[in-house]
């Protein structure tokens, strides 16, 4: 990372962060931006969170509309247990990039973990509207309906999720759970067996 850091300082930092610069060459600016985002990803991997946050915050202040910037900054805040800050980053990202299904899905996961199911459901529905192949959105719509006791609806969403990612043990497990709640024990067993096939080390499935 030290080589990348040196290259960023020598070649790209001034291009991105000096307001007096008027970069007419879009390819040069795009290259600098891509390099900066990749560098922040490395910072995150080696836990240099302050260095990553410094770059990402400056890019957001310049209203750069690139979803990876918001995702990386939110990851930092979540890793450092700053959930409210992460939520605020997703809020701002969605405001600035309203067609990003991934930002809606990521915010939905935060709401889901906080048991704010209605807010989570709204985000996942919006994410799926923007991207029909959003597995996280579809599977979580299934989880939400399972929690709410809407078992038939949850099964519908889970099966649609399997159409996107057909090897998910968690989804098969949840379908089995929904069928068991409906007292459809044969269907429940079949899905538990599929869950075990894809994840034989899961002790919950074994039980």
Short mmCIF file of N, CA, C and O in Angstrom, two decimals, residues 27-127:
data_model
loop_
_atom_site.label_atom_id
_atom_site.label_comp_id
_atom_site.label_asym_id
_atom_site.label_seq_id
_atom_site.Cartn_x
_atom_site.Cartn_y
_atom_site.Cartn_z
N UNK A 27 -10.68 11.67 -18.65
CA UNK A 27 -10.05 10.36 -18.42
C UNK A 27 -9.00 10.44 -17.33
O UNK A 27 -8.84 9.51 -16.53
N UNK A 28 -8.28 11.56 -17.24
CA UNK A 28 -7.28 11.75 -16.19
C UNK A 28 -7.97 11.83 -14.83
O UNK A 28 -7.54 11.20 -13.85
N UNK A 29 -9.05 12.59 -14.76
CA UNK A 29 -9.79 12.72 -13.49
C UNK A 29 -10.38 11.36 -13.09
O UNK A 29 -10.31 10.97 -11.92
N UNK A 30 -10.96 10.64 -14.05
CA UNK A 30 -11.55 9.33 -13.75
C UNK A 30 -10.50 8.35 -13.25
O UNK A 30 -10.74 7.57 -12.33
N UNK A 31 -9.32 8.42 -13.85
CA UNK A 31 -8.21 7.56 -13.41
C UNK A 31 -7.81 7.89 -11.98
O UNK A 31 -7.58 6.99 -11.16
N UNK A 32 -7.73 9.17 -11.68
CA UNK A 32 -7.37 9.61 -10.33
C UNK A 32 -8.43 9.17 -9.33
O UNK A 32 -8.11 8.69 -8.23
N UNK A 33 -9.69 9.30 -9.71
CA UNK A 33 -10.79 8.93 -8.82
C UNK A 33 -10.78 7.43 -8.55
O UNK A 33 -10.93 6.99 -7.40
N UNK A 34 -10.59 6.65 -9.60
CA UNK A 34 -10.57 5.19 -9.45
C UNK A 34 -9.41 4.76 -8.56
O UNK A 34 -9.54 3.87 -7.72
N UNK A 35 -8.28 5.38 -8.75
CA UNK A 35 -7.11 5.07 -7.93
C UNK A 35 -7.38 5.38 -6.47
O UNK A 35 -7.03 4.61 -5.57
N UNK A 36 -8.03 6.53 -6.21
CA UNK A 36 -8.33 6.93 -4.83
C UNK A 36 -9.27 5.93 -4.16
O UNK A 36 -9.06 5.56 -2.99
N UNK A 37 -10.29 5.50 -4.89
CA UNK A 37 -11.23 4.53 -4.33
C UNK A 37 -10.54 3.20 -4.03
O UNK A 37 -10.76 2.59 -2.98
N UNK A 38 -9.69 2.75 -4.94
CA UNK A 38 -8.95 1.50 -4.72
C UNK A 38 -8.01 1.62 -3.51
O UNK A 38 -7.85 0.66 -2.74
N UNK A 39 -7.41 2.78 -3.37
CA UNK A 39 -6.51 3.00 -2.23
C UNK A 39 -7.28 2.95 -0.91
O UNK A 39 -6.81 2.35 0.06
N UNK A 40 -8.47 3.54 -0.88
CA UNK A 40 -9.28 3.49 0.36
C UNK A 40 -9.68 2.06 0.68
O UNK A 40 -9.75 1.68 1.85
N UNK A 41 -9.91 1.25 -0.35
CA UNK A 41 -10.25 -0.15 -0.11
C UNK A 41 -9.08 -0.88 0.55
O UNK A 41 -9.28 -1.68 1.48
N UNK A 42 -7.87 -0.58 0.11
CA UNK A 42 -6.68 -1.18 0.72
C UNK A 42 -6.52 -0.68 2.16
O UNK A 42 -6.22 -1.46 3.07
N UNK A 43 -6.75 0.61 2.37
CA UNK A 43 -6.69 1.16 3.73
C UNK A 43 -7.65 0.41 4.66
O UNK A 43 -7.32 0.12 5.81
N UNK A 44 -8.84 0.13 4.16
CA UNK A 44 -9.83 -0.58 4.97
C UNK A 44 -9.32 -1.98 5.31
O UNK A 44 -9.43 -2.44 6.46
N UNK A 45 -8.75 -2.66 4.33
CA UNK A 45 -8.25 -4.02 4.54
C UNK A 45 -7.14 -4.07 5.59
O UNK A 45 -7.04 -5.03 6.36
N UNK A 46 -6.31 -3.03 5.62
CA UNK A 46 -5.20 -3.02 6.59
C UNK A 46 -5.55 -2.18 7.83
O UNK A 46 -4.70 -1.88 8.64
N UNK A 47 -6.82 -1.77 7.91
CA UNK A 47 -7.37 -1.08 9.08
C UNK A 47 -6.79 0.31 9.31
O UNK A 47 -6.70 0.77 10.44
N UNK A 48 -6.42 0.97 8.23
CA UNK A 48 -6.02 2.38 8.32
C UNK A 48 -7.26 3.23 8.05
O UNK A 48 -7.41 3.89 7.02
N UNK A 49 -8.19 3.16 8.99
CA UNK A 49 -9.51 3.75 8.78
C UNK A 49 -9.48 5.27 8.67
O UNK A 49 -10.23 5.86 7.88
N UNK A 50 -8.61 5.91 9.45
CA UNK A 50 -8.54 7.38 9.40
C UNK A 50 -8.08 7.86 8.02
O UNK A 50 -8.63 8.84 7.49
N UNK A 51 -7.10 7.17 7.45
CA UNK A 51 -6.61 7.56 6.12
C UNK A 51 -7.69 7.39 5.07
O UNK A 51 -7.88 8.25 4.20
N UNK A 52 -8.42 6.28 5.15
CA UNK A 52 -9.50 6.03 4.20
C UNK A 52 -10.62 7.05 4.37
O UNK A 52 -11.13 7.61 3.39
N UNK A 53 -11.00 7.30 5.62
CA UNK A 53 -12.08 8.25 5.90
C UNK A 53 -11.74 9.64 5.38
O UNK A 53 -12.62 10.35 4.85
N UNK A 54 -10.50 10.03 5.53
CA UNK A 54 -10.07 11.35 5.08
C UNK A 54 -10.30 11.52 3.58
O UNK A 54 -10.86 12.53 3.13
N UNK A 55 -9.90 10.53 2.78
CA UNK A 55 -10.09 10.60 1.33
C UNK A 55 -11.56 10.55 0.96
O UNK A 55 -12.06 11.36 0.16
N UNK A 56 -12.28 9.60 1.55
CA UNK A 56 -13.69 9.41 1.19
C UNK A 56 -14.53 10.63 1.55
O UNK A 56 -15.40 11.05 0.78
N UNK A 57 -14.27 11.21 2.71
CA UNK A 57 -15.02 12.39 3.13
C UNK A 57 -14.80 13.55 2.18
O UNK A 57 -15.74 14.28 1.82
N UNK A 58 -13.57 13.73 1.77
CA UNK A 58 -13.27 14.82 0.82
C UNK A 58 -13.97 14.60 -0.51
O UNK A 58 -14.48 15.55 -1.12
N UNK A 59 -14.01 13.38 -0.96
CA UNK A 59 -14.70 13.08 -2.22
C UNK A 59 -16.20 13.35 -2.12
O UNK A 59 -16.81 13.89 -3.04
N UNK A 60 -16.78 12.99 -0.98
CA UNK A 60 -18.21 13.25 -0.77
C UNK A 60 -18.47 14.75 -0.71
O UNK A 60 -19.46 15.25 -1.25
N UNK A 61 -17.58 15.47 -0.04
CA UNK A 61 -17.73 16.93 0.04
C UNK A 61 -17.71 17.58 -1.35
O UNK A 61 -18.32 18.63 -1.56
N UNK A 62 -17.01 16.93 -2.28
CA UNK A 62 -16.96 17.44 -3.65
C UNK A 62 -18.12 16.91 -4.50
O UNK A 62 -18.17 17.12 -5.71
N UNK A 63 -19.04 16.22 -3.82
CA UNK A 63 -20.25 15.73 -4.48
C UNK A 63 -19.95 14.74 -5.61
O UNK A 63 -20.60 14.75 -6.66
N UNK A 64 -18.93 13.90 -5.39
CA UNK A 64 -18.62 12.87 -6.38
C UNK A 64 -19.68 11.78 -6.29
O UNK A 64 -19.89 11.19 -5.24
N UNK A 65 -20.34 11.52 -7.38
CA UNK A 65 -21.46 10.56 -7.39
C UNK A 65 -20.95 9.18 -7.82
O UNK A 65 -21.09 8.76 -8.97
N UNK A 66 -20.33 8.50 -6.86
CA UNK A 66 -19.80 7.15 -7.09
C UNK A 66 -20.17 6.31 -5.88
O UNK A 66 -19.71 6.58 -4.77
N UNK A 67 -20.97 5.26 -6.08
CA UNK A 67 -21.53 4.55 -4.94
C UNK A 67 -20.47 3.86 -4.08
O UNK A 67 -20.66 3.71 -2.87
N UNK A 68 -19.33 3.47 -4.68
CA UNK A 68 -18.28 2.82 -3.88
C UNK A 68 -17.78 3.73 -2.76
O UNK A 68 -17.38 3.25 -1.70
N UNK A 69 -17.80 5.03 -2.98
CA UNK A 69 -17.34 5.98 -1.96
C UNK A 69 -18.21 5.88 -0.72
O UNK A 69 -17.72 5.78 0.40
N UNK A 70 -19.52 5.89 -0.94
CA UNK A 70 -20.45 5.80 0.19
C UNK A 70 -20.39 4.42 0.84
O UNK A 70 -20.45 4.31 2.08
N UNK A 71 -20.28 3.38 0.03
CA UNK A 71 -20.20 2.02 0.57
C UNK A 71 -18.96 1.85 1.45
O UNK A 71 -19.04 1.30 2.56
N UNK A 72 -17.81 2.32 0.96
CA UNK A 72 -16.57 2.18 1.72
C UNK A 72 -16.62 2.95 3.04
O UNK A 72 -16.20 2.44 4.08
N UNK A 73 -17.16 4.16 2.98
CA UNK A 73 -17.22 4.96 4.21
C UNK A 73 -18.19 4.33 5.22
O UNK A 73 -17.91 4.29 6.42
N UNK A 74 -19.30 3.83 4.73
CA UNK A 74 -20.26 3.17 5.62
C UNK A 74 -19.64 1.92 6.24
O UNK A 74 -19.86 1.64 7.43
N UNK A 75 -18.87 1.17 5.46
CA UNK A 75 -18.19 -0.02 5.99
C UNK A 75 -17.26 0.35 7.14
O UNK A 75 -17.20 -0.34 8.16
N UNK A 76 -16.54 1.44 6.97
CA UNK A 76 -15.64 1.90 8.04
C UNK A 76 -16.43 2.19 9.32
O UNK A 76 -16.07 1.75 10.41
N UNK A 77 -17.52 2.93 9.17
CA UNK A 77 -18.31 3.29 10.35
C UNK A 77 -18.93 2.05 11.01
O UNK A 77 -18.98 1.95 12.24
N UNK A 78 -19.37 1.10 10.19
CA UNK A 78 -19.94 -0.12 10.76
C UNK A 78 -18.87 -0.95 11.46
O UNK A 78 -19.11 -1.52 12.53
N UNK A 79 -17.70 -1.01 10.87
CA UNK A 79 -16.59 -1.76 11.46
C UNK A 79 -16.17 -1.17 12.80
O UNK A 79 -15.74 -1.89 13.70
N UNK A 80 -16.31 0.14 12.92
CA UNK A 80 -15.92 0.83 14.16
C UNK A 80 -17.13 1.13 15.05
O UNK A 80 -17.08 2.01 15.91
N UNK A 81 -18.23 0.40 14.80
CA UNK A 81 -19.44 0.47 15.64
C UNK A 81 -20.06 1.87 15.69
O UNK A 81 -20.58 2.29 16.72
N UNK A 82 -20.02 2.55 14.56
CA UNK A 82 -20.67 3.86 14.45
C UNK A 82 -21.85 3.74 13.48
O UNK A 82 -21.82 4.23 12.36
N UNK A 83 -22.89 3.06 13.96
CA UNK A 83 -24.01 2.69 13.09
C UNK A 83 -24.77 3.92 12.59
O UNK A 83 -25.18 3.97 11.42
N UNK A 84 -24.97 4.89 13.45
CA UNK A 84 -25.71 6.09 13.05
C UNK A 84 -24.99 6.83 11.93
O UNK A 84 -25.60 7.28 10.96
N UNK A 85 -23.67 6.92 12.05
CA UNK A 85 -22.89 7.56 10.99
C UNK A 85 -22.99 6.78 9.69
O UNK A 85 -23.08 7.37 8.60
N UNK A 86 -22.97 5.46 9.79
CA UNK A 86 -23.12 4.63 8.59
C UNK A 86 -24.48 4.87 7.94
O UNK A 86 -24.57 5.00 6.71
N UNK A 87 -25.51 4.94 8.77
CA UNK A 87 -26.86 5.20 8.24
C UNK A 87 -26.92 6.56 7.56
O UNK A 87 -27.51 6.69 6.48
N UNK A 88 -26.29 7.55 8.16
CA UNK A 88 -26.27 8.89 7.56
C UNK A 88 -25.55 8.88 6.21
O UNK A 88 -25.95 9.60 5.29
N UNK A 89 -24.50 8.08 6.11
CA UNK A 89 -23.78 7.97 4.84
C UNK A 89 -24.68 7.36 3.77
O UNK A 89 -24.74 7.85 2.63
N UNK A 90 -25.40 6.30 4.13
CA UNK A 90 -26.32 5.69 3.17
C UNK A 90 -27.43 6.67 2.78
O UNK A 90 -27.82 6.74 1.60
N UNK A 91 -27.92 7.42 3.74
CA UNK A 91 -28.96 8.42 3.44
C UNK A 91 -28.46 9.43 2.42
O UNK A 91 -29.17 9.77 1.46
N UNK A 92 -27.26 9.92 2.65
CA UNK A 92 -26.68 10.91 1.74
C UNK A 92 -26.40 10.29 0.37
O UNK A 92 -26.65 10.91 -0.68
N UNK A 93 -25.91 9.05 0.38
CA UNK A 93 -25.63 8.36 -0.87
C UNK A 93 -26.88 8.17 -1.71
O UNK A 93 -26.88 8.39 -2.92
N UNK A 94 -27.97 7.78 -1.07
CA UNK A 94 -29.23 7.59 -1.77
C UNK A 94 -29.78 8.91 -2.29
O UNK A 94 -30.33 8.99 -3.39
N UNK A 95 -29.58 9.96 -1.52
CA UNK A 95 -30.01 11.29 -1.97
C UNK A 95 -29.24 11.71 -3.23
O UNK A 95 -29.83 12.26 -4.17
N UNK A 96 -27.94 11.44 -3.24
CA UNK A 96 -27.10 11.87 -4.36
C UNK A 96 -27.11 10.89 -5.53
O UNK A 96 -26.88 11.29 -6.68
N UNK A 97 -27.35 9.60 -5.24
CA UNK A 97 -27.39 8.57 -6.30
C UNK A 97 -28.69 7.78 -6.12
O UNK A 97 -28.67 6.63 -5.65
N UNK A 98 -29.82 8.35 -6.47
CA UNK A 98 -31.10 7.72 -6.17
C UNK A 98 -31.40 6.45 -6.97
O UNK A 98 -32.38 5.76 -6.67
N UNK A 99 -30.57 6.13 -7.94
CA UNK A 99 -30.80 4.91 -8.74
C UNK A 99 -29.86 3.77 -8.34
O UNK A 99 -29.70 2.80 -9.09
N UNK A 100 -29.26 3.86 -7.15
CA UNK A 100 -28.33 2.82 -6.69
C UNK A 100 -29.08 1.77 -5.88
O UNK A 100 -29.43 1.99 -4.72
N UNK A 101 -29.30 0.62 -6.48
CA UNK A 101 -29.98 -0.46 -5.76
C UNK A 101 -29.14 -0.95 -4.59
O UNK A 101 -29.67 -1.33 -3.54
N UNK A 102 -27.82 -0.94 -4.76
CA UNK A 102 -26.94 -1.45 -3.70
C UNK A 102 -26.99 -0.60 -2.45
O UNK A 102 -26.97 -1.11 -1.33
N UNK A 103 -27.07 0.71 -2.61
CA UNK A 103 -27.17 1.59 -1.44
C UNK A 103 -28.50 1.37 -0.72
O UNK A 103 -28.56 1.36 0.51
N UNK A 104 -29.58 1.20 -1.48
CA UNK A 104 -30.88 0.90 -0.85
C UNK A 104 -30.81 -0.44 -0.11
O UNK A 104 -31.30 -0.55 1.03
N UNK A 105 -30.21 -1.45 -0.73
CA UNK A 105 -30.10 -2.76 -0.08
C UNK A 105 -29.26 -2.69 1.18
O UNK A 105 -29.62 -3.27 2.22
N UNK A 106 -28.15 -1.98 1.11
CA UNK A 106 -27.28 -1.88 2.29
C UNK A 106 -27.97 -1.15 3.43
O UNK A 106 -27.83 -1.55 4.60
N UNK A 107 -28.69 -0.08 3.10
CA UNK A 107 -29.43 0.61 4.16
C UNK A 107 -30.54 -0.29 4.70
O UNK A 107 -30.81 -0.32 5.92
N UNK A 108 -31.16 -1.05 3.81
CA UNK A 108 -32.20 -1.99 4.24
C UNK A 108 -31.68 -3.00 5.24
O UNK A 108 -32.36 -3.36 6.21
N UNK A 109 -30.45 -3.48 5.01
CA UNK A 109 -29.84 -4.44 5.94
C UNK A 109 -29.66 -3.81 7.32
O UNK A 109 -29.91 -4.44 8.36
N UNK A 110 -29.26 -2.55 7.35
CA UNK A 110 -29.12 -1.85 8.63
C UNK A 110 -30.46 -1.78 9.35
O UNK A 110 -30.55 -2.05 10.55
N UNK A 111 -31.50 -1.39 8.63
CA UNK A 111 -32.83 -1.32 9.23
C UNK A 111 -33.29 -2.70 9.70
O UNK A 111 -33.88 -2.84 10.78
N UNK A 112 -33.00 -3.72 8.90
CA UNK A 112 -33.41 -5.08 9.25
C UNK A 112 -32.74 -5.53 10.55
O UNK A 112 -33.39 -6.09 11.44
N UNK A 113 -31.45 -5.26 10.67
CA UNK A 113 -30.73 -5.65 11.87
C UNK A 113 -31.22 -4.89 13.10
O UNK A 113 -31.12 -5.38 14.22
N UNK A 114 -31.75 -3.68 12.88
CA UNK A 114 -32.31 -2.89 13.97
C UNK A 114 -33.77 -3.24 14.23
O UNK A 114 -34.43 -2.59 15.05
N UNK A 115 -34.28 -4.25 13.51
CA UNK A 115 -35.66 -4.71 13.62
C UNK A 115 -36.68 -3.65 13.19
O UNK A 115 -37.83 -3.67 13.63
N UNK A 116 -36.24 -2.73 12.33
CA UNK A 116 -37.16 -1.75 11.75
C UNK A 116 -37.63 -2.31 10.42
O UNK A 116 -37.20 -1.91 9.34
N UNK A 117 -38.55 -3.27 10.53
CA UNK A 117 -38.89 -4.10 9.38
C UNK A 117 -39.60 -3.34 8.27
O UNK A 117 -39.37 -3.61 7.09
N UNK A 118 -40.47 -2.39 8.63
CA UNK A 118 -41.19 -1.65 7.59
C UNK A 118 -40.23 -0.77 6.77
O UNK A 118 -40.34 -0.70 5.54
N UNK A 119 -39.31 -0.12 7.46
CA UNK A 119 -38.31 0.69 6.76
C UNK A 119 -37.42 -0.19 5.89
O UNK A 119 -37.10 0.16 4.74
N UNK A 120 -37.02 -1.33 6.43
CA UNK A 120 -36.19 -2.25 5.67
C UNK A 120 -36.94 -2.75 4.44
O UNK A 120 -36.38 -2.79 3.33
N UNK A 121 -38.20 -3.10 4.61
CA UNK A 121 -38.99 -3.62 3.50
C UNK A 121 -39.10 -2.59 2.37
O UNK A 121 -38.96 -2.92 1.19
N UNK A 122 -39.32 -1.33 2.74
CA UNK A 122 -39.40 -0.27 1.73
C UNK A 122 -38.11 -0.16 0.93
O UNK A 122 -38.13 0.00 -0.30
N UNK A 123 -36.97 -0.25 1.62
CA UNK A 123 -35.68 -0.15 0.93
C UNK A 123 -35.43 -1.35 0.02
O UNK A 123 -34.94 -1.20 -1.11
N UNK A 124 -35.78 -2.54 0.49
CA UNK A 124 -35.55 -3.73 -0.33
C UNK A 124 -36.47 -3.75 -1.56
O UNK A 124 -36.07 -4.18 -2.63
N UNK A 125 -37.69 -3.28 -1.39
CA UNK A 125 -38.60 -3.19 -2.54
C UNK A 125 -38.06 -2.20 -3.57
O UNK A 125 -38.13 -2.46 -4.78
N UNK A 126 -37.53 -1.08 -3.09
CA UNK A 126 -36.96 -0.09 -4.00
C UNK A 126 -35.71 -0.66 -4.69
O UNK A 126 -35.51 -0.45 -5.90
N UNK A 127 -34.89 -1.36 -3.93
CA UNK A 127 -33.67 -1.95 -4.51
C UNK A 127 -34.03 -2.93 -5.61
O UNK A 127 -33.40 -2.94 -6.69
#
